[in-house]
């Protein structure tokens, strides 16, 4: 929908692709849908959910056995994002390196986009 021909909307590091493929296989899911919603102290939050079927309007990215679907409303917010999976002594989880983010809260759970993108979602 908002893509550039020949360029994937998002990329995954090998660790992220491996973790997503493992989650898909262990639970029999078709993939992982990512999106954004209003919330958090910076105004927006990433969402992730298992899916059984692909929505025809989803942007589908497949890499090394992993399948990520990008919800239609989130495509312009996530274009150019790299998804990683990090493990530290205290936590492990997916990390988004998103060039469209202009601010993030201290805990890293909530983000803010350029105001022109926020207005297209209705967040002011």
PDB file of C-alpha atoms in Angstrom:
ATOM      1  CA  UNK A   1       0.000   0.000   0.000  1.00  0.00           C
ATOM      2  CA  UNK A   2       2.727   2.514   0.995  1.00  0.00           C
ATOM      3  CA  UNK A   3       5.633   0.482  -0.306  1.00  0.00           C
ATOM      4  CA  UNK A   4       8.344   1.157  -2.804  1.00  0.00           C
ATOM      5  CA  UNK A   5       8.557  -1.463  -5.564  1.00  0.00           C
ATOM      6  CA  UNK A   6      11.349  -3.908  -4.832  1.00  0.00           C
ATOM      7  CA  UNK A   7      11.775  -2.779  -1.203  1.00  0.00           C
ATOM      8  CA  UNK A   8      10.241  -4.545   1.788  1.00  0.00           C
ATOM      9  CA  UNK A   9       8.148  -2.413   4.135  1.00  0.00           C
ATOM     10  CA  UNK A  10      10.031  -3.748   7.168  1.00  0.00           C
ATOM     11  CA  UNK A  11      13.123  -5.871   7.633  1.00  0.00           C
ATOM     12  CA  UNK A  12      13.941  -8.422  10.301  1.00  0.00           C
ATOM     13  CA  UNK A  13      17.304  -9.239  11.802  1.00  0.00           C
ATOM     14  CA  UNK A  14      18.199 -12.938  11.738  1.00  0.00           C
ATOM     15  CA  UNK A  15      17.391 -13.139  15.491  1.00  0.00           C
ATOM     16  CA  UNK A  16      13.934 -11.599  14.977  1.00  0.00           C
ATOM     17  CA  UNK A  17      13.155 -13.808  11.979  1.00  0.00           C
ATOM     18  CA  UNK A  18      14.257 -16.883  13.945  1.00  0.00           C
ATOM     19  CA  UNK A  19      12.106 -15.983  16.945  1.00  0.00           C
ATOM     20  CA  UNK A  20       9.042 -15.223  14.802  1.00  0.00           C
ATOM     21  CA  UNK A  21       9.468 -18.483  12.848  1.00  0.00           C
ATOM     22  CA  UNK A  22       9.807 -20.383  16.139  1.00  0.00           C
ATOM     23  CA  UNK A  23       6.623 -18.779  17.517  1.00  0.00           C
ATOM     24  CA  UNK A  24       4.741 -19.534  14.291  1.00  0.00           C
ATOM     25  CA  UNK A  25       5.827 -23.158  14.306  1.00  0.00           C
ATOM     26  CA  UNK A  26       5.225 -23.861  17.998  1.00  0.00           C
ATOM     27  CA  UNK A  27       1.670 -22.536  17.987  1.00  0.00           C
ATOM     28  CA  UNK A  28       0.694 -23.189  14.367  1.00  0.00           C
ATOM     29  CA  UNK A  29       0.062 -19.528  13.543  1.00  0.00           C
ATOM     30  CA  UNK A  30       0.172 -18.096  10.024  1.00  0.00           C
ATOM     31  CA  UNK A  31       2.291 -15.189  11.205  1.00  0.00           C
ATOM     32  CA  UNK A  32       2.573 -12.144  13.390  1.00  0.00           C
ATOM     33  CA  UNK A  33       0.621  -8.949  12.644  1.00  0.00           C
ATOM     34  CA  UNK A  34       2.246  -5.716  13.755  1.00  0.00           C
ATOM     35  CA  UNK A  35       0.599  -2.333  14.007  1.00  0.00           C
ATOM     36  CA  UNK A  36       0.335   0.840  16.044  1.00  0.00           C
ATOM     37  CA  UNK A  37      -2.380   2.265  18.273  1.00  0.00           C
ATOM     38  CA  UNK A  38      -2.974   5.358  20.370  1.00  0.00           C
ATOM     39  CA  UNK A  39      -1.633   4.992  23.888  1.00  0.00           C
ATOM     40  CA  UNK A  40       1.331   5.309  26.197  1.00  0.00           C
ATOM     41  CA  UNK A  41       2.966   8.443  27.518  1.00  0.00           C
ATOM     42  CA  UNK A  42       4.407   9.461  24.118  1.00  0.00           C
ATOM     43  CA  UNK A  43       1.102   8.973  22.287  1.00  0.00           C
ATOM     44  CA  UNK A  44       1.447   5.721  20.296  1.00  0.00           C
ATOM     45  CA  UNK A  45       2.324   2.083  20.985  1.00  0.00           C
ATOM     46  CA  UNK A  46       3.312  -0.850  18.823  1.00  0.00           C
ATOM     47  CA  UNK A  47       0.945  -3.813  18.719  1.00  0.00           C
ATOM     48  CA  UNK A  48       1.729  -7.452  17.955  1.00  0.00           C
ATOM     49  CA  UNK A  49      -0.711 -10.325  17.619  1.00  0.00           C
ATOM     50  CA  UNK A  50      -0.716 -13.862  16.286  1.00  0.00           C
ATOM     51  CA  UNK A  51      -2.843 -14.353  13.193  1.00  0.00           C
ATOM     52  CA  UNK A  52      -4.347 -17.393  11.564  1.00  0.00           C
ATOM     53  CA  UNK A  53      -5.078 -15.817   8.173  1.00  0.00           C
ATOM     54  CA  UNK A  54      -3.743 -12.931   6.156  1.00  0.00           C
ATOM     55  CA  UNK A  55      -5.972  -9.916   5.604  1.00  0.00           C
ATOM     56  CA  UNK A  56      -5.941  -9.063   1.873  1.00  0.00           C
ATOM     57  CA  UNK A  57      -4.954  -5.466   2.752  1.00  0.00           C
ATOM     58  CA  UNK A  58      -2.026  -6.494   4.967  1.00  0.00           C
ATOM     59  CA  UNK A  59       1.494  -5.914   3.730  1.00  0.00           C
ATOM     60  CA  UNK A  60       3.158  -9.329   4.068  1.00  0.00           C
ATOM     61  CA  UNK A  61       6.902  -9.627   4.660  1.00  0.00           C
ATOM     62  CA  UNK A  62       8.484 -13.078   4.638  1.00  0.00           C
ATOM     63  CA  UNK A  63      12.064 -13.809   5.584  1.00  0.00           C
ATOM     64  CA  UNK A  64      13.834 -17.017   6.668  1.00  0.00           C
ATOM     65  CA  UNK A  65      10.586 -18.823   7.540  1.00  0.00           C
ATOM     66  CA  UNK A  66       9.105 -15.841   9.394  1.00  0.00           C
ATOM     67  CA  UNK A  67       5.971 -14.040   8.226  1.00  0.00           C
ATOM     68  CA  UNK A  68       5.002 -10.572   9.427  1.00  0.00           C
ATOM     69  CA  UNK A  69       1.800  -8.858   8.378  1.00  0.00           C
ATOM     70  CA  UNK A  70       1.504  -5.088   8.672  1.00  0.00           C
ATOM     71  CA  UNK A  71      -1.979  -3.811   9.386  1.00  0.00           C
ATOM     72  CA  UNK A  72      -3.154  -1.353   6.693  1.00  0.00           C
ATOM     73  CA  UNK A  73      -3.459   1.625   9.054  1.00  0.00           C
ATOM     74  CA  UNK A  74       0.098   1.053  10.329  1.00  0.00           C
ATOM     75  CA  UNK A  75       1.904   0.708   7.017  1.00  0.00           C
ATOM     76  CA  UNK A  76       2.918   4.364   6.690  1.00  0.00           C
ATOM     77  CA  UNK A  77       4.129   4.425  10.315  1.00  0.00           C
ATOM     78  CA  UNK A  78       6.240   1.278   9.998  1.00  0.00           C
ATOM     79  CA  UNK A  79       7.783   1.679   6.559  1.00  0.00           C
ATOM     80  CA  UNK A  80      11.559   1.366   6.856  1.00  0.00           C
ATOM     81  CA  UNK A  81      11.463  -0.254  10.323  1.00  0.00           C
ATOM     82  CA  UNK A  82      13.929  -2.949  11.329  1.00  0.00           C
ATOM     83  CA  UNK A  83      12.578  -5.540  13.758  1.00  0.00           C
ATOM     84  CA  UNK A  84      15.128  -7.109  16.094  1.00  0.00           C
ATOM     85  CA  UNK A  85      14.915  -9.573  18.970  1.00  0.00           C
ATOM     86  CA  UNK A  86      17.153  -8.802  21.922  1.00  0.00           C
ATOM     87  CA  UNK A  87      17.956 -10.801  25.030  1.00  0.00           C
ATOM     88  CA  UNK A  88      19.556  -9.191  28.080  1.00  0.00           C
ATOM     89  CA  UNK A  89      20.022 -10.273  31.685  1.00  0.00           C
ATOM     90  CA  UNK A  90      16.736  -8.611  32.661  1.00  0.00           C
ATOM     91  CA  UNK A  91      14.467  -9.071  29.651  1.00  0.00           C
ATOM     92  CA  UNK A  92      14.014 -10.322  26.143  1.00  0.00           C
ATOM     93  CA  UNK A  93      11.725  -9.105  23.421  1.00  0.00           C
ATOM     94  CA  UNK A  94      11.201  -7.522  20.054  1.00  0.00           C
ATOM     95  CA  UNK A  95      12.725  -4.102  19.408  1.00  0.00           C
ATOM     96  CA  UNK A  96      11.675  -1.766  16.617  1.00  0.00           C
ATOM     97  CA  UNK A  97      14.220   0.525  14.981  1.00  0.00           C
ATOM     98  CA  UNK A  98      11.855   2.884  13.232  1.00  0.00           C
ATOM     99  CA  UNK A  99      13.148   5.894  11.262  1.00  0.00           C
ATOM    100  CA  UNK A 100       9.688   7.509  11.454  1.00  0.00           C
ATOM    101  CA  UNK A 101       9.776   7.912  15.256  1.00  0.00           C
ATOM    102  CA  UNK A 102      10.537  11.440  16.445  1.00  0.00           C
ATOM    103  CA  UNK A 103      10.337  10.773  20.219  1.00  0.00           C
ATOM    104  CA  UNK A 104      10.130   7.825  22.592  1.00  0.00           C
ATOM    105  CA  UNK A 105       9.308   7.663  26.274  1.00  0.00           C
ATOM    106  CA  UNK A 106      11.941   6.689  28.825  1.00  0.00           C
ATOM    107  CA  UNK A 107      10.732   3.104  29.147  1.00  0.00           C
ATOM    108  CA  UNK A 108      10.781   2.652  25.364  1.00  0.00           C
ATOM    109  CA  UNK A 109       7.238   1.282  25.227  1.00  0.00           C
ATOM    110  CA  UNK A 110       5.611   4.324  23.677  1.00  0.00           C
ATOM    111  CA  UNK A 111       6.547   6.425  20.680  1.00  0.00           C
ATOM    112  CA  UNK A 112       5.682   9.592  18.816  1.00  0.00           C
ATOM    113  CA  UNK A 113       5.701  10.103  15.065  1.00  0.00           C
ATOM    114  CA  UNK A 114       6.047  13.204  12.937  1.00  0.00           C
ATOM    115  CA  UNK A 115       2.894  15.290  13.415  1.00  0.00           C
ATOM    116  CA  UNK A 116       1.825  14.833   9.793  1.00  0.00           C
ATOM    117  CA  UNK A 117       1.698  11.057  10.343  1.00  0.00           C
ATOM    118  CA  UNK A 118      -0.096  11.453  13.697  1.00  0.00           C
ATOM    119  CA  UNK A 119      -2.765  13.653  12.098  1.00  0.00           C
ATOM    120  CA  UNK A 120      -3.508  11.001   9.480  1.00  0.00           C
ATOM    121  CA  UNK A 121      -4.369   8.653  12.367  1.00  0.00           C
ATOM    122  CA  UNK A 122      -6.350  11.300  14.220  1.00  0.00           C
ATOM    123  CA  UNK A 123      -3.883  11.652  17.118  1.00  0.00           C
ATOM    124  CA  UNK A 124      -3.325  15.266  18.112  1.00  0.00           C
TER     125      UNK A 124
END
